Amino acid sequence: MTGTEAFDSTTASPRVSVVMPVHNGARWLDEAIDSVLAQGFLDFELILVDDASRDESPAIMAAAAVRDPRVRHFRLDTNVGLPAALNHGFAQARGELHSWTSDDNLLRPQMLDRLVATLDAHPDAGVAYADFSLIDDAGNDLGRSRVGPVERLLHGNNIGAAFLYRRGVTDALGGYDVGLFGVEDYDFWLRAARRFAFVELHEDLYIYRKHGGSLTSQRADQIYALTAVIVERAMPDKLPARSRSEILLGLALKSQRRWRFDLVSRALRAHPPTVLARLPALARWTLVVARNRLTA
């Protein structure tokens, strides 16, 4: 079966499984589902995981499953959170290639086609990922985000929102860590990077919606704290002292509402010249955090 043939759910397994966890996501859910169903690559299944929604989301998901046989719909009786919902979805996945998306974001029509082709062209790679665009809650364009090399992953989550990976990655990592709600994707990539090759594609294949109701906006402080934990945990023992200092200092400077002098202290112990060279930036960061705390 090629990617241009529609997947017959009664006779075969699809090549690609796309999971979409949904919790009270009715506002943009129809649009998000349609963006998956409009893919030029047809050999996929869309697994909708209803994470105990209380709005109109269940009806929207049920309607999608009725109108397109590639859609499968599951409901969880209790709200388990994004990483656990993802694990529930991928436990049902039949495809050899995996991806997931959110109920407020959009796939560009060529996303699956281009990422499948990229993995096919790189059989030794486990993950393919691509650039994406940002929009606001009204759909206004906020610009394009360019993904970065996996070698810089400890400096920030530069894998982005458009990705496809092999089932073997899911199996090897045991899915997403349910204790890391908000940074489950970053943790997943950090763990994957130790064992699998990544291929980056500089094509705009996805649309990420930034809005006040998004999980990232709602849980910024907790996400920041968890990010520091998983990055420190992922740093290899043989990482050069200068690199360790740069990463720790970068984590500290990303905080806009909380001083992380503990990170600065560890960066200083690892490689003092790196910290001393960034003293002006540290002074500005101290003032920004003080101002934000006063106005909070």
C-alpha positions as CSV (number, residue, x, y, z in Angstrom):
1,M,0.0,0.0,0.0
2,T,1.4,3.4,-0.9
3,G,0.7,6.7,0.8
4,T,-1.6,7.8,-1.9
5,E,-4.0,5.0,-1.3
6,A,-6.7,5.4,1.3
7,F,-6.3,3.2,4.4
8,D,-9.0,0.4,4.7
9,S,-9.5,-0.1,8.4
10,T,-11.1,-3.5,7.8
11,T,-8.3,-5.2,5.9
12,A,-4.9,-3.7,6.8
13,S,-2.8,-1.8,9.3
14,P,-2.0,1.8,8.4
15,R,1.5,3.0,7.8
16,V,1.1,5.9,10.2
17,S,-0.7,6.4,13.5
18,V,-1.5,9.9,14.6
19,V,-2.7,10.4,18.1
20,M,-4.7,13.5,19.2
21,P,-5.4,13.8,23.0
22,V,-8.4,16.0,23.7
23,H,-9.6,17.6,26.9
24,N,-12.3,20.2,26.6
25,G,-10.8,21.2,23.2
26,A,-14.0,21.9,21.3
27,R,-13.1,25.4,20.2
28,W,-10.6,24.4,17.5
29,L,-11.2,20.6,17.4
30,D,-13.1,20.4,14.1
31,E,-10.3,22.4,12.4
32,A,-7.6,20.3,14.0
33,I,-9.2,17.0,12.9
34,D,-9.8,18.3,9.4
35,S,-6.2,19.2,9.0
36,V,-5.2,15.6,9.7
37,L,-7.9,14.2,7.4
38,A,-6.8,16.6,4.6
39,Q,-3.3,15.0,4.4
40,G,-2.0,14.2,0.9
41,F,-0.6,11.0,2.4
42,L,-3.6,8.8,3.0
43,D,-2.3,5.7,4.6
44,F,-2.8,6.7,8.3
45,E,-5.2,6.3,11.2
46,L,-6.2,9.2,13.5
47,I,-6.6,8.1,17.1
48,L,-8.7,10.5,19.1
49,V,-8.3,10.1,22.9
50,D,-11.0,11.9,24.8
51,D,-9.4,12.7,28.2
52,A,-12.7,12.9,30.1
53,S,-13.9,16.1,28.2
54,R,-17.0,17.9,29.6
55,D,-17.6,20.2,26.6
56,E,-18.8,19.4,23.1
57,S,-15.5,17.6,22.3
58,P,-17.0,14.1,22.6
59,A,-19.7,14.8,20.0
60,I,-17.2,16.3,17.6
61,M,-14.9,13.3,17.9
62,A,-17.8,10.9,17.5
63,A,-19.0,12.7,14.4
64,A,-15.5,12.5,12.9
65,A,-15.3,8.8,13.5
66,V,-18.6,8.3,11.7
67,R,-17.7,10.3,8.6
68,D,-14.2,8.9,8.1
69,P,-13.2,5.2,8.7
70,R,-9.6,6.3,9.4
71,V,-10.7,7.9,12.7
72,R,-10.8,5.9,15.9
73,H,-12.3,7.4,19.0
74,F,-11.6,6.3,22.6
75,R,-12.8,7.9,25.8
76,L,-11.1,7.9,29.2
77,D,-13.5,8.0,32.2
78,T,-11.1,10.2,34.3
79,N,-8.8,13.0,33.2
80,V,-5.3,11.6,33.2
81,G,-3.4,14.4,31.6
82,L,-1.5,14.7,28.3
83,P,1.3,12.2,28.7
84,A,-0.9,9.5,30.0
85,A,-3.5,10.2,27.3
86,L,-0.7,9.9,24.7
87,N,0.3,6.5,26.1
88,H,-3.3,5.3,25.9
89,G,-3.5,6.4,22.3
90,F,-0.2,4.8,21.2
91,A,-1.2,1.6,23.0
92,Q,-3.9,1.4,20.4
93,A,-1.7,2.4,17.5
94,R,-1.3,0.0,14.6
95,G,1.0,2.0,12.4
96,E,4.8,1.5,12.1
97,L,5.3,5.3,12.2
98,H,4.0,7.5,15.0
99,S,3.1,11.2,15.5
100,W,0.8,13.2,17.6
101,T,-0.9,16.6,17.5
102,S,-3.0,18.8,19.7
103,D,-6.6,19.8,19.4
104,D,-5.7,23.5,18.8
105,N,-3.0,23.0,16.2
106,L,-3.0,22.2,12.5
107,L,-1.0,19.9,10.2
108,R,-0.2,21.4,6.8
109,P,-1.5,19.1,4.0
110,Q,2.0,17.8,3.1
111,M,3.3,17.1,6.6
112,L,2.9,13.3,6.7
113,D,4.0,12.9,3.1
114,R,7.2,14.8,3.6
115,L,8.1,13.3,7.0
116,V,7.4,9.7,5.8
117,A,9.6,10.3,2.7
118,T,12.3,11.7,5.0
119,L,12.3,8.6,7.2
120,D,12.2,6.3,4.1
121,A,15.3,8.1,2.7
122,H,17.1,7.7,6.1
123,P,16.4,4.1,7.2
124,D,18.9,4.4,10.0
125,A,17.1,7.4,11.6
126,G,14.4,7.0,14.2
127,V,12.9,10.5,14.2
128,A,12.2,13.1,11.5
129,Y,11.2,16.6,12.4
130,A,10.5,19.9,10.6
131,D,9.9,23.6,10.9
132,F,6.5,25.1,11.8
133,S,4.6,28.4,11.9
134,L,3.1,30.2,14.8
135,I,-0.4,31.8,14.9
136,D,-2.4,33.5,17.7
137,D,-5.9,32.6,18.9
138,A,-7.4,34.7,16.0
139,G,-5.3,32.9,13.4
140,N,-2.9,35.8,12.8
141,D,0.6,34.8,11.6
142,L,3.3,35.1,14.2
143,G,6.2,33.9,12.1
144,R,8.0,30.7,11.4
145,S,10.0,28.7,13.9
146,R,13.1,26.9,12.6
147,V,14.1,23.7,14.3
148,G,17.6,23.1,15.4
149,P,20.1,20.3,15.4
150,V,19.6,17.5,17.8
151,E,23.2,18.1,19.0
152,R,21.9,21.3,20.7
153,L,18.9,19.6,22.3
154,L,20.3,20.0,25.9
155,H,20.2,23.8,25.3
156,G,16.5,23.8,24.5
157,N,13.7,21.8,23.0
158,N,14.5,22.5,19.3
159,I,12.6,19.5,17.9
160,G,9.4,21.5,17.5
161,A,5.9,20.5,16.8
162,A,6.1,18.7,13.4
163,F,7.6,15.2,13.8
164,L,7.3,11.5,12.9
165,Y,9.1,8.6,14.6
166,R,9.3,4.9,14.2
167,R,7.3,2.5,16.4
168,G,10.6,1.2,17.7
169,V,11.3,4.6,19.4
170,T,7.9,4.4,21.2
171,D,8.7,0.8,22.3
172,A,12.3,1.4,23.4
173,L,11.4,4.5,25.5
174,G,8.2,3.0,27.0
175,G,6.2,6.0,25.9
176,Y,5.9,9.3,27.7
177,D,6.7,9.9,31.3
178,V,3.3,10.6,33.1
179,G,5.1,12.5,35.9
180,L,6.4,15.1,33.5
181,F,3.1,16.8,32.3
182,G,4.2,19.9,30.4
183,V,7.6,18.7,29.4
184,E,6.8,15.1,28.4
185,D,7.7,15.8,24.8
186,Y,11.1,17.4,25.6
187,D,11.9,14.5,28.0
188,F,10.9,12.0,25.2
189,W,13.3,13.7,22.7
190,L,16.1,13.8,25.3
191,R,15.8,10.1,25.9
192,A,15.4,9.3,22.2
193,A,18.5,11.3,21.3
194,R,20.7,8.9,23.4
195,R,19.6,5.9,21.3
196,F,18.3,7.1,17.9
197,A,19.4,9.3,15.0
198,F,17.3,12.4,14.1
199,V,16.8,14.0,10.7
200,E,15.8,17.7,10.5
201,L,13.8,19.0,7.6
202,H,13.7,22.8,7.0
203,E,10.2,22.9,5.5
204,D,7.2,24.5,7.2
205,L,4.9,21.6,7.9
206,Y,2.8,22.5,10.9
207,I,0.9,25.4,12.5
208,Y,1.2,25.9,16.2
209,R,-1.4,28.1,17.9
210,K,-0.2,30.3,20.8
211,H,-3.0,31.4,23.1
212,G,-3.7,32.1,26.8
213,G,-5.6,28.8,27.3
214,S,-2.8,26.6,26.1
215,L,-1.1,24.3,28.5
216,T,2.3,26.1,28.0
217,S,0.7,29.4,29.0
218,Q,-1.2,28.0,32.0
219,R,1.7,26.1,33.5
220,A,4.7,28.2,32.6
221,D,6.4,28.1,36.1
222,Q,5.9,24.4,36.6
223,I,7.1,23.7,33.0
224,Y,10.2,25.7,33.6
225,A,11.0,23.9,36.9
226,L,10.5,20.5,35.2
227,T,12.7,21.5,32.3
228,A,15.6,22.2,34.6
229,V,15.1,18.7,36.2
230,I,15.1,16.7,32.9
231,V,17.9,18.6,31.3
232,E,20.2,18.2,34.3
233,R,19.3,14.5,34.4
234,A,20.0,14.1,30.7
235,M,23.5,15.7,30.8
236,P,26.1,12.9,30.3
237,D,28.8,12.5,32.9
238,K,31.5,13.1,30.3
239,L,30.0,16.4,29.1
240,P,32.8,19.0,29.0
241,A,32.8,21.4,31.9
242,R,32.3,24.5,29.7
243,S,29.2,22.9,28.0
244,R,27.7,21.9,31.3
245,S,28.2,25.5,32.6
246,E,26.6,27.0,29.4
247,I,23.6,24.7,29.7
248,L,23.0,25.4,33.4
249,L,23.4,29.1,33.0
250,G,21.0,29.1,30.0
251,L,18.4,27.3,32.1
252,A,18.7,30.0,34.8
253,L,18.4,32.9,32.4
254,K,15.2,31.4,30.8
255,S,13.4,32.0,34.1
256,Q,11.6,35.3,34.0
257,R,9.7,35.1,37.3
258,R,11.9,33.1,39.6
259,W,15.6,33.4,40.6
260,R,17.5,30.2,40.0
261,F,20.8,31.0,41.8
262,D,21.1,27.3,42.4
263,L,21.6,26.8,38.7
264,V,24.0,29.7,38.5
265,S,26.0,28.3,41.4
266,R,26.3,24.9,39.7
267,A,27.3,26.6,36.5
268,L,30.0,28.6,38.3
269,R,31.4,25.5,39.9
270,A,31.5,23.7,36.6
271,H,33.3,26.4,34.6
272,P,33.8,29.9,36.3
273,P,34.9,31.7,33.1
274,T,31.6,30.9,31.4
275,V,29.6,32.6,34.2
276,L,32.0,35.5,34.5
277,A,31.6,36.2,30.8
278,R,27.9,36.4,31.2
279,L,27.8,38.8,34.2
280,P,26.0,41.6,32.2
281,A,23.3,39.1,31.2
282,L,23.0,37.9,34.8
283,A,22.6,41.4,36.0
284,R,19.8,42.1,33.5
285,W,18.1,38.8,34.4
286,T,18.2,39.7,38.1
287,L,16.4,43.0,37.4
288,V,13.8,41.4,35.2
289,V,12.9,38.7,37.8
290,A,12.7,41.4,40.5
291,R,10.4,43.6,38.4
292,N,8.2,40.6,37.5
293,R,7.9,39.5,41.1
294,L,7.0,43.1,42.2
295,T,4.3,43.4,39.6
296,A,2.9,39.8,40.1
